[in-house]
PDB file of C-alpha atoms in Angstrom:
ATOM      1  CA  MET O   1      -0.155   0.274   0.009  1.00 90.00           C
ATOM      2  CA  THR O   2       0.743   3.749  -1.202  1.00 95.00           C
ATOM      3  CA  ALA O   3      -0.204   6.488   1.157  1.00 97.00           C
ATOM      4  CA  PHE O   4      -1.165   9.319  -1.548  1.00 98.00           C
ATOM      5  CA  THR O   5      -3.474  12.398  -1.125  1.00 98.00           C
ATOM      6  CA  ALA O   6      -6.794  12.538  -3.890  1.00 98.00           C
ATOM      7  CA  THR O   7      -7.706  16.003  -4.164  1.00 97.00           C
ATOM      8  CA  VAL O   8     -11.248  16.063  -4.772  1.00 98.00           C
ATOM      9  CA  THR O   9     -12.754  19.789  -5.652  1.00 97.00           C
ATOM     10  CA  VAL O  10     -16.903  20.469  -6.239  1.00 97.00           C
ATOM     11  CA  ARG O  11     -18.281  22.451  -8.478  1.00 96.00           C
ATOM     12  CA  LEU O  12     -21.776  24.118  -9.199  1.00 96.00           C
ATOM     13  CA  LYS O  13     -23.203  23.175 -12.697  1.00 96.00           C
ATOM     14  CA  ARG O  14     -23.436  25.950 -15.111  1.00 90.00           C
ATOM     15  CA  GLY O  15     -26.381  27.835 -14.564  1.00 91.00           C
ATOM     16  CA  VAL O  16     -26.949  26.807 -10.776  1.00 95.00           C
ATOM     17  CA  LEU O  17     -26.652  30.251  -8.659  1.00 94.00           C
ATOM     18  CA  ASP O  18     -24.348  31.035  -6.259  1.00 95.00           C
ATOM     19  CA  PRO O  19     -24.885  33.422  -4.810  1.00 94.00           C
ATOM     20  CA  GLU O  20     -22.143  33.512  -2.144  1.00 93.00           C
ATOM     21  CA  ALA O  21     -19.644  34.597  -5.222  1.00 96.00           C
ATOM     22  CA  GLU O  22     -21.643  37.023  -6.333  1.00 96.00           C
ATOM     23  CA  THR O  23     -21.160  39.145  -3.228  1.00 97.00           C
ATOM     24  CA  THR O  24     -17.509  38.100  -2.242  1.00 97.00           C
ATOM     25  CA  GLN O  25     -17.078  39.470  -6.265  1.00 98.00           C
ATOM     26  CA  ARG O  26     -19.285  42.407  -5.537  1.00 98.00           C
ATOM     27  CA  GLN O  27     -17.133  43.163  -1.838  1.00 98.00           C
ATOM     28  CA  LEU O  28     -14.183  43.155  -4.361  1.00 98.00           C
ATOM     29  CA  GLU O  29     -15.038  44.936  -7.044  1.00 98.00           C
ATOM     30  CA  ARG O  30     -16.613  47.628  -4.466  1.00 98.00           C
ATOM     31  CA  LEU O  31     -12.137  47.686  -2.600  1.00 97.00           C
ATOM     32  CA  GLY O  32     -11.951  48.261  -6.057  1.00 98.00           C
ATOM     33  CA  PHE O  33     -10.847  45.760  -8.491  1.00 98.00           C
ATOM     34  CA  GLU O  34     -11.592  44.489 -11.272  1.00 96.00           C
ATOM     35  CA  LEU O  35     -12.644  41.285 -11.885  1.00 97.00           C
ATOM     36  CA  ASP O  36     -15.123  39.892 -14.277  1.00 96.00           C
ATOM     37  CA  ASP O  37     -16.095  36.936 -12.268  1.00 96.00           C
ATOM     38  CA  LEU O  38     -15.737  34.653  -9.990  1.00 97.00           C
ATOM     39  CA  ARG O  39     -16.636  30.766  -9.286  1.00 96.00           C
ATOM     40  CA  SER O  40     -15.871  29.322  -5.936  1.00 96.00           C
ATOM     41  CA  ALA O  41     -15.386  25.742  -4.894  1.00 97.00           C
ATOM     42  CA  ASP O  42     -14.796  23.436  -2.252  1.00 97.00           C
ATOM     43  CA  ARG O  43     -12.202  22.187  -2.458  1.00 97.00           C
ATOM     44  CA  PHE O  44     -11.187  18.708   0.194  1.00 98.00           C
ATOM     45  CA  GLU O  45      -7.244  17.406   0.717  1.00 97.00           C
ATOM     46  CA  ILE O  46      -7.415  13.538   1.303  1.00 98.00           C
ATOM     47  CA  ASP O  47      -5.060  11.341   2.640  1.00 97.00           C
ATOM     48  CA  LEU O  48      -5.108   7.867   1.421  1.00 97.00           C
ATOM     49  CA  ASP O  49      -3.775   3.924   0.971  1.00 97.00           C
ATOM     50  CA  ALA O  50      -4.581   1.920  -2.025  1.00 96.00           C
ATOM     51  CA  GLU O  51      -2.437   0.215  -3.946  1.00 96.00           C
ATOM     52  CA  SER O  52      -2.082   2.792  -6.667  1.00 96.00           C
ATOM     53  CA  ALA O  53      -3.234   6.288  -7.875  1.00 97.00           C
ATOM     54  CA  ASP O  54      -5.601   4.727 -10.002  1.00 97.00           C
ATOM     55  CA  GLY O  55      -7.093   2.506  -6.767  1.00 97.00           C
ATOM     56  CA  ALA O  56      -6.988   5.443  -4.921  1.00 97.00           C
ATOM     57  CA  ALA O  57      -8.522   7.727  -7.746  1.00 98.00           C
ATOM     58  CA  GLU O  58     -10.973   5.805  -8.479  1.00 97.00           C
ATOM     59  CA  ARG O  59     -12.357   5.467  -4.139  1.00 97.00           C
ATOM     60  CA  ALA O  60     -11.761   9.259  -4.006  1.00 98.00           C
ATOM     61  CA  GLU O  61     -14.427   9.867  -6.739  1.00 98.00           C
ATOM     62  CA  GLU O  62     -16.627   6.809  -4.658  1.00 98.00           C
ATOM     63  CA  MET O  63     -16.888   9.394  -1.988  1.00 98.00           C
ATOM     64  CA  ALA O  64     -17.640  12.421  -4.556  1.00 98.00           C
ATOM     65  CA  GLU O  65     -20.515  10.788  -5.726  1.00 97.00           C
ATOM     66  CA  ARG O  66     -21.922   9.554  -2.148  1.00 96.00           C
ATOM     67  CA  LEU O  67     -20.504  12.501  -0.201  1.00 97.00           C
ATOM     68  CA  LEU O  68     -18.202  14.761  -1.423  1.00 98.00           C
ATOM     69  CA  ALA O  69     -20.665  16.401  -4.891  1.00 97.00           C
ATOM     70  CA  ASN O  70     -24.324  16.137  -5.084  1.00 96.00           C
ATOM     71  CA  PRO O  71     -24.882  15.256  -8.759  1.00 93.00           C
ATOM     72  CA  THR O  72     -27.837  17.246  -9.252  1.00 94.00           C
ATOM     73  CA  ILE O  73     -26.011  20.244  -8.814  1.00 96.00           C
ATOM     74  CA  HIS O  74     -22.033  19.695  -8.703  1.00 97.00           C
ATOM     75  CA  ASP O  75     -19.802  18.353 -10.937  1.00 97.00           C
ATOM     76  CA  TYR O  76     -16.748  17.242  -9.662  1.00 98.00           C
ATOM     77  CA  ASP O  77     -12.550  15.553 -10.233  1.00 97.00           C
ATOM     78  CA  VAL O  78     -10.364  14.762  -7.945  1.00 98.00           C
ATOM     79  CA  GLU O  79      -6.378  14.038  -8.972  1.00 97.00           C
ATOM     80  CA  VAL O  80      -4.159  12.278  -7.178  1.00 98.00           C
ATOM     81  CA  GLU O  81      -0.240  12.178  -5.213  1.00 97.00           C
ATOM     82  CA  GLN O  82       1.347   9.847  -4.036  1.00 95.00           C
ATOM     83  CA  ALA O  83       2.302  11.440  -0.403  1.00 86.00           C
ATOM     84  CA  GLY O  84       5.262  13.338  -0.496  1.00 71.00           C
TER      85      GLY O  84
ATOM     86  CA  MET U   1      -4.599  42.813 -21.770  1.00 90.00           C
ATOM     87  CA  THR U   2      -5.279  40.092 -21.847  1.00 95.00           C
ATOM     88  CA  ALA U   3      -7.568  37.273 -20.070  1.00 97.00           C
ATOM     89  CA  PHE U   4      -6.630  35.501 -17.579  1.00 98.00           C
ATOM     90  CA  THR U   5      -8.152  32.791 -14.414  1.00 98.00           C
ATOM     91  CA  ALA U   6      -6.165  33.210 -11.380  1.00 98.00           C
ATOM     92  CA  THR U   7      -7.022  30.274  -9.164  1.00 97.00           C
ATOM     93  CA  VAL U   8      -7.096  31.572  -5.005  1.00 98.00           C
ATOM     94  CA  THR U   9      -6.917  27.781  -2.692  1.00 97.00           C
ATOM     95  CA  VAL U  10      -7.045  29.372   0.856  1.00 97.00           C
ATOM     96  CA  ARG U  11      -7.041  26.945   3.036  1.00 96.00           C
ATOM     97  CA  LEU U  12      -6.928  27.148   7.042  1.00 96.00           C
ATOM     98  CA  LYS U  13      -3.078  26.862   9.135  1.00 96.00           C
ATOM     99  CA  ARG U  14      -1.350  23.922  10.578  1.00 90.00           C
ATOM    100  CA  GLY U  15      -3.146  23.681  13.948  1.00 91.00           C
ATOM    101  CA  VAL U  16      -6.689  25.249  13.418  1.00 95.00           C
ATOM    102  CA  LEU U  17      -9.344  23.601  14.284  1.00 94.00           C
ATOM    103  CA  ASP U  18     -11.950  22.428  11.173  1.00 95.00           C
ATOM    104  CA  PRO U  19     -15.074  20.994  12.961  1.00 94.00           C
ATOM    105  CA  GLU U  20     -16.601  20.785   9.036  1.00 93.00           C
ATOM    106  CA  ALA U  21     -13.647  18.320   7.577  1.00 96.00           C
ATOM    107  CA  GLU U  22     -13.431  16.110  10.636  1.00 96.00           C
ATOM    108  CA  THR U  23     -17.512  15.625  10.722  1.00 97.00           C
ATOM    109  CA  THR U  24     -17.478  14.762   7.024  1.00 97.00           C
ATOM    110  CA  GLN U  25     -14.054  12.674   7.249  1.00 98.00           C
ATOM    111  CA  ARG U  26     -16.466  11.165   9.861  1.00 98.00           C
ATOM    112  CA  GLN U  27     -18.988  10.256   7.605  1.00 98.00           C
ATOM    113  CA  LEU U  28     -16.555   8.884   4.709  1.00 98.00           C
ATOM    114  CA  GLU U  29     -15.565   7.017   8.454  1.00 98.00           C
ATOM    115  CA  ARG U  30     -19.244   6.119   8.499  1.00 98.00           C
ATOM    116  CA  LEU U  31     -20.064   4.585   5.235  1.00 98.00           C
ATOM    117  CA  GLY U  32     -16.898   1.739   4.872  1.00 98.00           C
ATOM    118  CA  PHE U  33     -13.849   3.827   3.675  1.00 98.00           C
ATOM    119  CA  GLU U  34     -11.216   4.307   5.729  1.00 96.00           C
ATOM    120  CA  LEU U  35      -8.961   7.466   4.899  1.00 97.00           C
ATOM    121  CA  ASP U  36      -5.624   8.290   6.992  1.00 96.00           C
ATOM    122  CA  ASP U  37      -6.866  12.830   6.830  1.00 96.00           C
ATOM    123  CA  LEU U  38      -9.404  14.821   5.788  1.00 97.00           C
ATOM    124  CA  ARG U  39      -8.627  18.616   6.050  1.00 96.00           C
ATOM    125  CA  SER U  40     -11.244  21.136   3.598  1.00 96.00           C
ATOM    126  CA  ALA U  41     -10.092  24.306   1.511  1.00 97.00           C
ATOM    127  CA  ASP U  42     -11.985  27.015  -0.266  1.00 97.00           C
ATOM    128  CA  ARG U  43     -11.289  27.625  -3.500  1.00 97.00           C
ATOM    129  CA  PHE U  44     -11.981  31.221  -5.583  1.00 98.00           C
ATOM    130  CA  GLU U  45     -11.537  31.064  -9.792  1.00 97.00           C
ATOM    131  CA  ILE U  46     -11.746  34.707 -10.437  1.00 98.00           C
ATOM    132  CA  ASP U  47     -10.844  35.451 -14.112  1.00 97.00           C
ATOM    133  CA  LEU U  48      -9.841  38.999 -14.583  1.00 97.00           C
ATOM    134  CA  ASP U  49      -8.009  40.871 -18.329  1.00 97.00           C
ATOM    135  CA  ALA U  50      -3.667  41.222 -16.585  1.00 96.00           C
ATOM    136  CA  GLU U  51      -1.131  42.403 -18.950  1.00 96.00           C
ATOM    137  CA  SER U  52       1.047  39.303 -18.215  1.00 96.00           C
ATOM    138  CA  ALA U  53       0.877  36.340 -15.832  1.00 97.00           C
ATOM    139  CA  ASP U  54       2.459  38.077 -13.227  1.00 97.00           C
ATOM    140  CA  GLY U  55       0.654  41.360 -13.183  1.00 97.00           C
ATOM    141  CA  ALA U  56      -2.486  38.754 -13.034  1.00 97.00           C
ATOM    142  CA  ALA U  57      -0.724  37.070  -9.669  1.00 98.00           C
ATOM    143  CA  GLU U  58      -0.498  40.602  -7.928  1.00 97.00           C
ATOM    144  CA  ARG U  59      -3.576  40.937  -8.147  1.00 97.00           C
ATOM    145  CA  ALA U  60      -5.032  37.674  -7.075  1.00 98.00           C
ATOM    146  CA  GLU U  61      -3.107  38.500  -4.148  1.00 98.00           C
ATOM    147  CA  GLU U  62      -3.821  41.560  -3.112  1.00 98.00           C
ATOM    148  CA  MET U  63      -8.433  40.006  -3.141  1.00 98.00           C
ATOM    149  CA  ALA U  64      -6.745  36.728  -1.231  1.00 98.00           C
ATOM    150  CA  GLU U  65      -5.168  39.704   1.688  1.00 97.00           C
ATOM    151  CA  ARG U  66      -7.628  42.360   1.274  1.00 96.00           C
ATOM    152  CA  LEU U  67     -11.157  39.630   1.085  1.00 97.00           C
ATOM    153  CA  LEU U  68     -10.455  35.906   0.756  1.00 98.00           C
ATOM    154  CA  ALA U  69      -8.156  35.269   3.660  1.00 97.00           C
ATOM    155  CA  ASN U  70      -8.005  35.098   7.434  1.00 96.00           C
ATOM    156  CA  PRO U  71      -4.098  36.036   7.536  1.00 92.00           C
ATOM    157  CA  THR U  72      -4.385  35.010  11.005  1.00 94.00           C
ATOM    158  CA  ILE U  73      -6.214  31.441  10.966  1.00 96.00           C
ATOM    159  CA  HIS U  74      -5.533  31.211   6.357  1.00 97.00           C
ATOM    160  CA  ASP U  75      -2.686  30.573   4.412  1.00 97.00           C
ATOM    161  CA  TYR U  76      -3.894  30.757   0.871  1.00 98.00           C
ATOM    162  CA  ASP U  77      -1.384  29.938  -2.678  1.00 97.00           C
ATOM    163  CA  VAL U  78      -2.162  31.100  -6.134  1.00 98.00           C
ATOM    164  CA  GLU U  79      -2.194  30.014  -9.376  1.00 97.00           C
ATOM    165  CA  VAL U  80      -2.403  31.710 -12.580  1.00 98.00           C
ATOM    166  CA  GLU U  81      -3.334  30.194 -16.504  1.00 97.00           C
ATOM    167  CA  GLN U  82      -4.459  31.961 -19.414  1.00 95.00           C
ATOM    168  CA  ALA U  83      -8.229  32.278 -20.091  1.00 86.00           C
ATOM    169  CA  GLY U  84      -8.395  29.511 -23.268  1.00 71.00           C
TER     170      GLY U  84
END
């Protein structure tokens, strides 16, 4: 078994309203920053042991499907690195 | 001016308690997943125009300092890509 870190990024699907991101964007504009758009996402960094990077990615995808993401409103992606 | 996307990742500093991440980890374990640790972070994807990637990164860092991160409890990092 090898130690891996899987990073799961969970984003709202395009078209789903994100009032928190809109508020953050407006606050930045009020502070004088110019920006075209701001999107927010949740990021989970998960340390786990697996036989291979593929095995770790598969397990992290299953975690996303079962708990971390809501498939109705979220997209997610998974990246895996060997822990250093 | 060129269009860039700056990604700002805001994490709790080591040692700062993260009850939400602990709850998520426990829920995953209750679902039968084995994991060593889970950390959560906020990710902001900001579309902005700048003269250069360095200029975009500098602006995103200023946004992190002024609004997105709380220096007492957060670390952050910034990555910039040219928008596709």
